[in-house]
XYZ file of C-alpha atoms in Angstrom:
713
model
C -36.486 -4.855 27.762
C -38.323 -3.524 30.756
C -42.165 -3.411 30.679
C -44.018 -0.222 31.643
C -45.849 -0.247 34.912
C -49.382 1.156 35.346
C -50.208 1.915 39.093
C -53.461 3.269 40.302
C -53.662 5.541 43.412
C -54.944 2.700 45.654
C -52.151 0.341 44.451
C -49.591 3.147 45.182
C -51.007 3.612 48.765
C -50.916 -0.171 49.395
C -47.406 -0.407 48.058
C -46.125 2.263 50.393
C -47.536 0.273 53.451
C -45.599 -2.824 52.463
C -41.946 -3.318 53.502
C -39.518 -2.546 50.677
C -37.472 -5.523 49.351
C -35.382 -6.103 46.132
C -37.251 -7.850 43.397
C -35.734 -9.065 40.126
C -36.357 -11.647 37.576
C -34.504 -14.926 37.907
C -33.718 -16.329 34.253
C -32.223 -19.500 35.607
C -35.416 -20.916 37.217
C -38.209 -19.493 35.018
C -38.395 -16.233 33.032
C -41.790 -15.513 34.674
C -40.742 -16.301 38.230
C -39.184 -14.001 40.818
C -35.771 -14.489 42.412
C -36.906 -13.231 45.904
C -40.259 -14.092 47.394
C -42.630 -11.185 47.559
C -44.511 -10.473 50.739
C -48.196 -10.279 49.710
C -51.234 -8.885 51.375
C -53.673 -11.625 52.463
C -56.630 -9.387 51.551
C -55.530 -9.209 47.953
C -55.691 -12.459 46.006
C -52.547 -13.667 44.281
C -53.291 -13.991 40.620
C -49.684 -14.683 39.729
C -49.620 -18.023 41.550
C -52.513 -19.200 39.585
C -50.673 -18.203 36.383
C -47.640 -20.182 37.615
C -49.678 -23.351 38.281
C -51.387 -23.460 34.913
C -49.239 -21.656 32.448
C -50.526 -21.441 28.891
C -48.628 -23.566 26.333
C -47.518 -21.214 23.480
C -47.853 -22.518 19.977
C -44.564 -20.807 18.929
C -41.474 -19.538 20.716
C -42.196 -16.554 22.890
C -40.468 -13.284 22.007
C -37.896 -12.074 24.553
C -39.910 -8.950 25.442
C -43.023 -11.153 26.120
C -41.488 -13.440 28.736
C -42.311 -11.189 31.705
C -45.631 -9.701 32.749
C -46.527 -6.595 30.794
C -48.544 -4.973 33.723
C -47.255 -5.009 37.303
C -49.441 -6.813 39.688
C -50.841 -4.941 42.708
C -48.926 -7.092 45.192
C -45.549 -6.518 43.381
C -43.568 -3.618 44.524
C -40.306 -2.459 43.156
C -37.660 -0.895 45.314
C -35.948 2.033 43.637
C -33.520 2.650 46.492
C -30.865 0.449 44.938
C -30.012 0.233 41.250
C -31.344 -2.665 39.271
C -28.663 -5.098 38.093
C -29.003 -7.530 35.367
C -26.750 -10.588 34.772
C -25.827 -11.156 31.160
C -26.432 -14.650 29.976
C -23.839 -16.506 27.834
C -26.429 -16.914 25.073
C -26.872 -13.178 24.786
C -23.104 -12.728 24.715
C -22.675 -15.227 21.903
C -25.477 -13.596 19.928
C -23.915 -10.188 20.490
C -20.478 -11.492 19.484
C -21.842 -12.898 16.311
C -23.746 -9.739 15.568
C -20.627 -7.656 15.989
C -18.716 -9.829 13.591
C -21.390 -10.209 10.990
C -23.620 -7.131 10.997
C -23.285 -4.374 8.445
C -21.570 -1.084 9.246
C -23.040 2.154 7.940
C -20.796 4.744 6.396
C -19.551 2.920 3.279
C -15.797 2.509 3.155
C -14.719 5.765 4.698
C -12.854 6.715 7.876
C -16.077 6.656 9.968
C -16.897 3.087 8.958
C -13.353 1.918 9.816
C -13.616 3.452 13.271
C -16.882 1.624 13.913
C -15.355 -1.688 12.829
C -12.286 -1.247 15.073
C -14.534 -0.150 17.989
C -16.644 -3.388 17.681
C -13.336 -5.463 17.672
C -12.234 -3.660 20.863
C -15.529 -4.533 22.561
C -15.231 -8.181 21.604
C -11.734 -8.320 23.043
C -12.835 -6.657 26.250
C -15.596 -9.230 26.659
C -13.269 -12.098 26.012
C -10.805 -10.715 28.561
C -13.586 -10.430 31.150
C -14.602 -14.074 30.447
C -11.067 -15.254 30.950
C -10.748 -13.266 34.240
C -13.879 -14.853 35.561
C -12.647 -18.286 34.678
C -9.360 -17.642 36.438
C -11.144 -16.490 39.585
C -13.436 -19.548 39.651
C -10.976 -22.304 38.687
C -7.440 -20.932 38.473
C -5.886 -24.426 38.652
C -8.045 -25.802 35.829
C -7.397 -22.689 33.769
C -3.613 -22.984 34.250
C -3.747 -26.687 33.309
C -5.740 -25.988 30.195
C -3.131 -23.441 29.162
C -0.334 -25.793 30.079
C 1.450 -23.152 32.203
C 1.299 -23.699 35.930
C 2.096 -20.811 38.273
C 1.633 -18.254 35.474
C 1.073 -14.780 36.807
C -2.231 -13.190 35.699
C -1.059 -9.687 35.330
C -2.886 -9.335 32.034
C -6.228 -9.261 33.903
C -5.416 -5.957 35.409
C -4.395 -4.374 32.155
C -7.119 -2.625 30.150
C -7.105 -2.383 26.380
C -6.425 0.987 25.045
C -8.308 2.396 22.129
C -6.932 1.123 18.861
C -5.697 3.537 16.296
C -6.469 3.481 12.625
C -3.862 1.843 10.362
C -2.942 5.160 8.785
C -2.657 6.731 12.239
C -0.248 4.248 13.611
C 2.697 4.899 11.318
C 4.715 7.957 12.052
C 4.843 9.877 8.823
C 8.043 11.526 7.713
C 7.090 14.982 6.495
C 9.742 16.780 4.526
C 8.860 20.416 4.315
C 10.025 22.467 1.323
C 13.011 24.344 2.361
C 13.552 27.799 0.959
C 16.407 28.166 -1.448
C 19.394 29.767 0.187
C 20.208 32.889 -1.554
C 23.684 32.797 -3.043
C 26.115 35.419 -1.807
C 27.046 37.708 -4.610
C 30.073 39.934 -5.168
C 27.916 43.028 -4.323
C 27.026 41.621 -0.892
C 30.730 41.143 -0.103
C 32.195 44.379 -1.397
C 29.487 46.972 -0.743
C 28.295 48.085 2.716
C 24.741 47.546 3.833
C 23.549 51.141 3.625
C 24.796 51.717 0.094
C 23.516 48.370 -1.026
C 20.037 49.091 0.367
C 19.976 52.566 -1.281
C 20.931 51.123 -4.615
C 18.338 48.287 -4.432
C 15.666 50.894 -3.649
C 16.584 52.852 -6.694
C 16.694 49.632 -8.839
C 13.136 48.722 -7.852
C 11.945 52.099 -9.175
C 13.681 51.849 -12.553
C 11.463 51.539 -15.614
C 13.987 51.705 -18.538
C 16.144 48.791 -19.436
C 18.487 47.424 -22.121
C 17.259 44.419 -24.080
C 19.800 41.591 -24.222
C 18.641 39.501 -27.195
C 19.542 35.928 -28.260
C 23.062 36.888 -29.251
C 23.886 37.620 -25.556
C 25.964 40.426 -24.025
C 27.644 41.531 -27.266
C 29.475 44.738 -28.069
C 26.279 46.633 -28.816
C 24.908 45.869 -25.316
C 28.174 46.839 -23.700
C 28.185 50.170 -25.543
C 24.623 50.930 -24.350
C 25.707 50.088 -20.751
C 28.611 52.576 -21.058
C 26.310 55.284 -22.324
C 23.953 54.805 -19.340
C 26.788 54.824 -16.822
C 27.938 58.260 -18.074
C 24.784 59.801 -16.479
C 23.628 57.176 -14.009
C 25.356 54.668 -11.754
C 22.779 51.898 -12.360
C 21.857 50.122 -15.617
C 18.993 47.631 -15.989
C 19.227 44.620 -18.389
C 16.353 42.444 -19.535
C 17.326 39.089 -20.984
C 15.755 37.078 -23.807
C 16.229 33.434 -24.631
C 18.384 31.502 -23.801
C 20.045 33.521 -20.959
C 16.774 34.133 -19.253
C 16.693 30.414 -18.346
C 19.892 30.697 -16.290
C 20.077 34.023 -14.540
C 23.067 33.036 -12.424
C 25.069 32.499 -15.477
C 23.784 35.786 -16.927
C 24.975 37.582 -13.784
C 28.425 36.073 -14.129
C 28.712 37.072 -17.800
C 27.618 40.652 -17.137
C 30.089 41.016 -14.281
C 32.941 39.615 -16.279
C 32.380 41.651 -19.355
C 31.479 45.017 -17.752
C 33.458 44.949 -14.525
C 30.399 46.099 -12.484
C 28.378 44.515 -9.703
C 24.906 43.070 -9.910
C 22.981 44.493 -6.985
C 19.370 43.401 -7.779
C 17.697 40.670 -9.799
C 14.091 39.739 -10.449
C 12.962 37.047 -12.941
C 14.721 37.880 -16.262
C 15.939 41.354 -15.162
C 19.226 42.469 -13.610
C 20.417 45.807 -12.355
C 24.225 46.408 -12.527
C 26.108 48.970 -10.535
C 29.134 50.715 -12.125
C 31.162 50.782 -8.951
C 32.583 53.544 -6.733
C 35.774 54.071 -8.719
C 34.184 53.890 -12.163
C 36.222 56.686 -13.636
C 39.496 54.953 -12.774
C 38.232 51.619 -14.105
C 36.765 52.796 -17.402
C 39.152 50.672 -19.432
C 38.864 47.529 -17.232
C 36.447 45.657 -19.526
C 37.633 42.174 -20.236
C 36.633 42.151 -23.851
C 35.126 38.644 -23.727
C 38.067 36.940 -22.005
C 37.760 35.432 -18.591
C 40.595 35.864 -16.120
C 42.683 32.876 -15.284
C 41.535 31.409 -12.064
C 42.412 28.215 -10.254
C 40.199 25.238 -11.160
C 37.170 25.136 -8.965
C 33.721 23.600 -8.940
C 32.484 20.025 -8.863
C 34.266 16.968 -10.067
C 32.113 16.992 -13.251
C 33.352 20.492 -14.119
C 37.014 19.792 -13.293
C 36.988 16.612 -15.473
C 35.342 18.398 -18.321
C 37.839 21.258 -18.099
C 40.692 18.754 -18.157
C 39.113 17.149 -21.285
C 38.787 20.448 -23.104
C 42.100 22.055 -22.145
C 44.277 22.754 -25.086
C 41.569 22.473 -27.747
C 40.869 26.243 -28.026
C 39.502 29.332 -26.227
C 36.380 29.099 -24.141
C 32.988 30.598 -24.971
C 32.269 33.189 -22.239
C 28.664 33.893 -23.331
C 27.638 30.205 -22.636
C 23.994 30.243 -21.457
C 24.041 26.930 -19.662
C 25.720 26.013 -16.386
C 29.477 25.514 -16.336
C 31.782 24.036 -17.634
C 32.337 26.454 -20.510
C 32.604 24.912 -23.977
C 35.081 25.762 -26.735
C 34.257 28.731 -29.041
C 34.588 27.111 -32.509
C 34.263 30.515 -34.280
C 37.654 31.509 -32.817
C 39.423 28.365 -34.126
C 41.371 28.763 -37.494
C 39.363 28.353 -40.677
C 42.057 26.484 -42.598
C 44.688 24.176 -41.187
C 47.678 23.470 -43.498
C 48.452 19.810 -43.993
C 45.064 18.651 -42.581
C 44.082 15.136 -43.473
C 40.998 13.107 -42.439
C 41.752 10.383 -39.856
C 42.909 6.899 -40.818
C 40.258 4.187 -40.526
C 40.630 0.437 -40.282
C 37.774 -2.037 -39.594
C 38.272 -5.263 -37.808
C 37.952 -8.536 -39.674
C 34.315 -9.576 -40.068
C 33.183 -6.512 -38.144
C 30.917 -4.040 -40.009
C 31.614 -0.377 -39.462
C 27.908 0.548 -39.824
C 25.949 1.125 -36.668
C 22.848 -0.944 -35.814
C 19.621 0.595 -34.582
C 20.256 -0.478 -30.965
C 23.696 0.914 -30.987
C 22.494 4.202 -32.408
C 19.865 4.513 -29.740
C 22.388 3.611 -26.980
C 24.789 6.306 -28.216
C 22.117 8.949 -28.432
C 21.111 8.223 -24.822
C 24.735 8.541 -23.790
C 25.133 11.886 -25.629
C 22.220 13.382 -23.700
C 24.262 13.328 -20.490
C 27.511 14.521 -22.022
C 28.612 18.114 -21.581
C 28.692 20.449 -24.626
C 32.235 20.463 -26.059
C 31.976 23.133 -28.773
C 29.792 26.074 -29.673
C 29.528 26.878 -33.442
C 28.003 29.780 -35.411
C 29.884 29.497 -38.689
C 28.699 27.436 -41.622
C 31.883 26.915 -43.701
C 35.670 26.676 -43.278
C 35.587 24.335 -40.261
C 39.026 22.646 -40.569
C 40.200 24.070 -37.211
C 37.084 22.635 -35.543
C 37.614 19.295 -37.293
C 41.194 19.026 -36.026
C 39.994 19.874 -32.471
C 37.227 17.136 -32.773
C 39.955 14.636 -33.795
C 41.949 15.537 -30.718
C 38.855 15.138 -28.574
C 38.013 11.774 -30.068
C 41.287 10.392 -28.651
C 39.783 10.833 -25.186
C 36.032 10.790 -25.788
C 34.075 8.867 -28.502
C 31.379 11.493 -28.933
C 31.666 15.197 -29.877
C 28.701 17.420 -28.880
C 28.471 20.760 -30.741
C 25.874 23.434 -29.916
C 24.567 25.928 -32.427
C 24.873 29.590 -31.298
C 21.641 31.530 -30.707
C 20.851 34.879 -32.436
C 23.454 34.571 -35.266
C 21.758 35.175 -38.664
C 21.964 32.686 -41.579
C 23.111 29.661 -39.590
C 22.524 26.398 -41.413
C 22.968 23.346 -39.202
C 22.524 21.037 -42.186
C 25.556 22.602 -43.925
C 27.644 22.545 -40.689
C 26.896 18.835 -40.119
C 27.679 17.841 -43.719
C 31.078 19.637 -43.771
C 32.098 18.250 -40.393
C 31.105 14.771 -41.525
C 33.188 15.051 -44.686
C 36.222 16.465 -42.801
C 36.237 14.030 -39.941
C 34.538 10.945 -41.481
C 32.458 10.386 -38.353
C 28.902 9.140 -37.943
C 26.178 11.822 -37.500
C 24.033 10.812 -34.467
C 21.818 13.865 -34.207
C 21.264 17.181 -36.017
C 18.694 19.854 -35.268
C 18.713 23.628 -34.811
C 20.255 23.277 -31.291
C 22.791 20.439 -31.414
C 25.066 18.434 -33.770
C 26.385 15.198 -32.295
C 29.135 13.219 -34.050
C 30.393 9.717 -33.262
C 33.995 8.817 -34.170
C 32.939 5.395 -35.651
C 33.996 1.842 -34.977
C 36.876 2.032 -37.498
C 38.457 5.227 -36.023
C 42.197 5.177 -35.548
C 43.964 7.863 -33.475
C 47.137 9.277 -35.071
C 49.426 7.325 -32.728
C 47.747 4.051 -33.531
C 47.606 4.869 -37.274
C 51.367 5.478 -37.268
C 51.926 2.088 -35.505
C 49.807 0.339 -38.065
C 51.636 1.876 -41.020
C 54.995 1.071 -39.483
C 53.940 -2.531 -38.945
C 52.767 -2.844 -42.593
C 56.153 -1.500 -43.828
C 57.955 -4.027 -41.602
C 55.767 -6.878 -43.030
C 56.555 -5.857 -46.626
C 60.287 -5.659 -45.892
C 60.115 -9.178 -44.344
C 58.271 -10.471 -47.423
C 60.925 -9.031 -49.797
C 63.730 -10.441 -47.673
C 62.080 -13.904 -47.661
C 61.598 -13.730 -51.435
C 65.205 -12.804 -52.143
C 66.523 -15.508 -49.864
C 64.267 -18.068 -51.623
C 65.440 -17.079 -55.008
C 69.130 -17.345 -54.002
C 68.686 -20.723 -52.559
C 66.839 -21.941 -55.696
C 69.720 -20.700 -57.899
C 72.411 -22.523 -55.910
C 70.683 -25.886 -56.258
C 69.981 -25.527 -60.057
C 71.805 -27.908 -62.477
C 74.555 -26.323 -64.490
C 73.218 -27.658 -67.810
C 69.745 -26.201 -67.225
C 68.775 -23.892 -70.045
C 67.324 -20.507 -69.661
C 64.021 -21.690 -71.237
C 63.517 -24.154 -68.493
C 64.077 -21.386 -65.938
C 61.060 -19.533 -67.304
C 58.834 -22.419 -66.188
C 59.921 -22.343 -62.574
C 56.846 -22.626 -60.251
C 55.849 -19.430 -58.408
C 53.373 -21.039 -56.036
C 53.524 -19.538 -52.560
C 55.842 -16.754 -53.517
C 55.458 -12.947 -53.280
C 55.179 -12.715 -57.005
C 52.040 -14.828 -57.002
C 50.455 -12.606 -54.287
C 51.215 -9.470 -56.381
C 49.781 -11.101 -59.514
C 46.518 -11.989 -57.742
C 46.297 -8.570 -56.268
C 46.807 -6.808 -59.649
C 44.228 -9.133 -61.247
C 41.471 -8.306 -58.863
C 42.270 -4.627 -58.164
C 43.487 -3.559 -61.568
C 47.044 -2.797 -60.476
C 49.967 -3.499 -62.861
C 47.582 -4.850 -65.537
C 46.384 -3.695 -68.827
C 43.192 -2.075 -67.345
C 43.437 1.471 -66.023
C 41.510 2.841 -63.070
C 39.196 4.977 -65.238
C 38.190 1.970 -67.276
C 37.448 -0.016 -64.090
C 35.225 2.797 -62.896
C 33.383 2.904 -66.159
C 32.809 -0.769 -66.200
C 31.487 -0.628 -62.621
C 29.123 2.262 -63.571
C 27.824 0.285 -66.554
C 27.219 -2.752 -64.352
C 25.386 -0.634 -61.808
C 23.232 1.015 -64.503
C 22.293 -2.245 -66.081
C 21.303 -3.647 -62.657
C 19.219 -0.553 -61.943
C 17.474 -0.773 -65.294
C 16.516 -4.453 -64.589
C 15.051 -3.392 -61.193
C 13.054 -0.582 -62.670
C 11.697 -2.760 -65.431
C 10.639 -5.361 -62.942
C 8.821 -2.775 -60.895
C 7.154 -1.380 -64.023
C 5.940 -4.874 -64.952
C 4.402 -5.231 -61.581
C 2.591 -1.933 -61.866
C 1.247 -2.938 -65.261
C -0.212 -6.176 -63.840
C -1.894 -4.190 -61.046
C -3.369 -1.739 -63.628
C -4.843 -4.675 -65.642
C -6.347 -6.212 -62.480
C -8.019 -2.915 -61.458
C -9.300 -2.351 -65.041
C -11.067 -5.754 -64.935
C -12.696 -4.966 -61.635
C -13.815 -1.614 -63.003
C -15.283 -3.214 -66.148
C -17.371 -5.600 -63.991
C -18.778 -2.680 -62.023
C -19.481 -0.659 -65.111
C -21.334 -3.544 -66.755
C -23.595 -3.814 -63.716
C -24.746 -0.229 -64.188
C -27.526 0.193 -66.838
C -28.060 3.861 -67.654
C -31.459 5.230 -68.768
C -31.807 6.562 -72.356
C -32.515 10.319 -72.487
C -36.148 11.353 -73.044
C -36.571 13.443 -76.214
C -40.012 14.807 -75.244
C -38.999 17.337 -72.454
C -40.980 20.289 -71.084
C -40.099 23.753 -72.295
C -38.978 26.275 -69.773
C -38.857 29.999 -70.525
C -35.905 32.202 -69.528
C -37.989 34.020 -66.860
C -38.918 30.660 -65.224
C -35.309 29.477 -65.409
C -34.083 32.658 -63.782
C -36.727 32.495 -61.082
C -35.908 28.859 -60.277
C -32.132 29.670 -60.253
C -32.621 32.376 -57.694
C -34.777 30.105 -55.598
C -32.223 27.286 -55.725
C -29.358 29.580 -54.670
C -31.391 30.732 -51.589
C -32.177 27.115 -50.568
C -30.507 25.833 -47.421
C -31.320 22.158 -47.841
C -28.997 20.579 -50.298
C -28.134 17.062 -51.563
C -24.382 16.522 -51.405
C -22.541 14.251 -53.848
C -19.442 12.555 -52.407
C -16.781 10.345 -53.900
C -19.461 7.715 -54.846
C -20.967 9.909 -57.525
C -24.412 9.192 -58.912
C -25.992 6.021 -57.619
C -29.493 4.757 -56.627
C -29.536 6.576 -53.244
C -28.939 9.951 -54.975
C -31.875 9.586 -57.276
C -34.063 8.464 -54.412
C -33.030 11.510 -52.392
C -33.939 13.794 -55.239
C -37.449 12.405 -55.335
C -37.669 12.893 -51.560
C -36.780 16.550 -52.080
C -39.292 16.888 -54.906
C -42.004 15.544 -52.600
C -42.076 18.864 -50.749
C -40.629 21.431 -53.070
C -40.288 22.000 -56.817
C -36.490 22.279 -57.106
C -33.535 20.536 -55.581
C -29.928 21.768 -55.228
C -27.205 19.088 -55.625
C -23.696 20.125 -54.455
C -20.781 18.174 -55.960
C -17.080 18.429 -54.907
C -15.739 17.792 -58.427
C -13.323 20.498 -59.641
C -13.168 19.765 -63.299
C -16.113 21.437 -65.083
C -16.378 18.690 -67.742
C -16.987 16.119 -64.972
C -19.539 18.468 -63.367
C -21.404 18.725 -66.704
C -21.370 14.964 -67.158
C -22.828 14.535 -63.602
C -25.596 17.113 -64.284
C -26.551 15.317 -67.437
C -26.633 11.924 -65.703
C -28.888 13.352 -62.951
C -31.195 14.865 -65.557
C -31.608 11.553 -67.421
C -31.944 9.320 -64.364
C -34.295 11.481 -62.370
C -36.483 12.766 -65.282
C -36.151 16.431 -64.104
C -35.039 19.512 -65.931
C -31.569 21.126 -65.454
C -31.954 24.745 -64.485
C -28.268 25.860 -64.068
C -24.822 25.050 -62.757
C -23.452 27.528 -60.304
C -20.015 27.895 -58.734
C -20.333 27.821 -54.965
C -17.921 28.126 -52.058
C -17.621 24.387 -51.476
C -17.834 23.285 -55.106
C -20.424 23.376 -57.919
C -24.199 23.556 -57.300
C -26.576 21.746 -59.805
C -30.170 23.095 -59.653
C -32.804 20.708 -60.955
C -36.528 21.387 -61.529
C -38.937 18.488 -61.194
C -41.295 19.660 -63.994
C -44.909 20.850 -64.242
C -46.407 17.401 -64.819
C -44.332 15.659 -62.076
C -45.691 12.504 -60.500
C -43.790 10.623 -57.840
C -42.940 7.108 -59.197
C -44.566 4.250 -57.372
C -41.368 2.179 -57.623
C -37.905 3.740 -58.067
C -35.909 1.794 -60.730
C -32.704 0.205 -59.454
C -30.694 0.328 -62.659
C -27.706 2.185 -61.096
C -25.140 0.995 -58.691
C -25.810 0.499 -54.944
C -23.978 2.513 -52.349
C -21.419 -0.102 -51.708
C -20.739 -0.766 -55.304
C -20.398 2.960 -55.990
C -17.788 3.224 -53.294
C -15.893 0.230 -54.732
C -15.975 1.813 -58.181
C -14.609 5.099 -56.812
C -11.748 3.226 -55.084
C -10.906 1.383 -58.258
C -10.796 4.592 -60.270
C -8.519 6.138 -57.645
C -6.254 3.055 -57.714
C -5.981 3.076 -61.502
C -5.045 6.757 -61.484
C -2.288 6.418 -58.910
C -0.887 3.276 -60.580
C -0.739 5.000 -63.923
C 1.034 7.903 -62.366
C 3.788 5.738 -60.813
C 4.008 3.699 -64.032
C 4.794 6.800 -66.006
C 7.448 7.718 -63.468
C 9.072 4.275 -63.799
C 9.003 4.508 -67.533
C 10.692 7.926 -67.464
C 13.324 6.612 -65.113
C 14.082 3.636 -67.395
C 14.365 5.935 -70.332
C 16.939 8.119 -68.469
C 18.946 5.170 -67.310
C 19.162 3.839 -70.851
C 20.370 7.126 -72.123
C 23.135 7.218 -69.533
C 24.174 3.633 -70.440
C 24.377 4.514 -74.140
C 26.590 7.506 -73.369
C 28.948 5.297 -71.270
C 29.134 2.596 -73.934
C 30.168 5.122 -76.581
């Protein structure tokens, strides 16, 4: 820091007469000495020399700004012709470096603070670079030896550090701007000229009447309305409802296919269709719901799906989702002569039932599958079932969508009939989709034929082996062997033994018929069910007994007060007055599931401290229980019951404290506490529910025993 100078007029005139020389402080010799001798005036005494000879000894370290003289001496003159230069000491550099590295930066953690930190780092690097340059200039050989690189060119000294960028400014960001969707070229853009198309679009923008296309799609009614409009006007506006409003490109295709017109304008869920220049000649050119045969186009996904669905039935033109088009199941035959469910054969030690993980995996797979069929009929689905069996030969999942806008559709009935006809596994059923899995034990017709043929071959081999064995055994028999001995010939390992075992376990070729076997199985099942129900009923009875014991303990802890026979008399006028006052009261005392306990009585006395009556609201619905509660309150509190009123939330019990009421000094604790009252309520609720389920079990046991008696007769 530089000290301020105070010069008088005489000092200024003397200074101008002296020759001008450069004066500066020399920090190497002494902070108070001058680097260049100053020419002094002999007439003026030198006070500075006397200060140099006998300097004062400071008790503490002198501050940096106190090392030089605060007031300029008269004999000291400063030359302002040349700029004052200052040499930076190494100590100051080290202090500054440490300060740059350790001092706090204002600005928190934002962008401004980061810039300050990077700026301080740049300053430190510049100072280090300058220090290295000076060392190279003073002792280049020593500097090269210290680095271990002789003859190294010091080109880095000439290079200056550029300002460092922030970390988020260094990386070149890849910005992907949102590109506008390229408008698809329609048939109207290709066939119509620009002037006509612009005129038609201007007219379409001014149209305010439209035809509503509901959930059923572009049906015959919509087509008839379009024809009526085209008789007087060349444009017709259509407004689409769910689900076609979600896919307006598909809606445009359906309208152009069914009407033969051209869509010239579209906005949101609205289309305007032009009848065409030669409409009178093309009046009978409606396709009637059938799409013209065109070469297979589209993506690989669409082509593969079309190949999968080819030959299964006609396509559904009114499909509201993107292509490929599914099969219209309503156009398939209702009854197929000679239809049979598919053959099924499970592998050995392999259960046919799906696990939870397998079910989840199949449902996730079905989400990405295309829709194979569209159904709107509830019954007579043999044609659809036969088509599903053909599909299952190529794909293990059949995805069926339910048509929109068709009345009285029942997806539950559809799924049940398809499950019975095909024998598949129902993966999902809702008001939009029905998904069926063919099952682990599914056999295609070709494989089923191979299995049946193989079984016939095995049986023929078994019979051939048995006949050969019997013939050989007859040739080696002794001639004198009697017929009685032939009856005791061993049948171990023969086909006869296998048939006997099979008939014994399955009821074939034995004295027991199939109906008797079914009856015995039903009896066994009923007896087992009766045992299970009786066991559950026994458990319920044990729980009821346990809850009854807990309730008896709580009831014994409660000591009710005997009713007071000497009560105050209340006239009818007073009763009516107190009743009206109680109905108008806003402050109430609510009884919850705990009922009457010590806290309720204490709350009543708190109400009676400020007013004569109290209104108690109970949520009980049975009037007998409400009457019992009011009597209990009257006995325990010592008040007088005014009336019981039906309120919006429940019943209101209005109690009068009496004319001679005195607040008791100590409220008796003969009722249950708050916790005990809650426990009693829970036990009562538990006993009620247990008794309800016990009665249900008892009724089920009685019905099962009746069925068993009928079967035994």
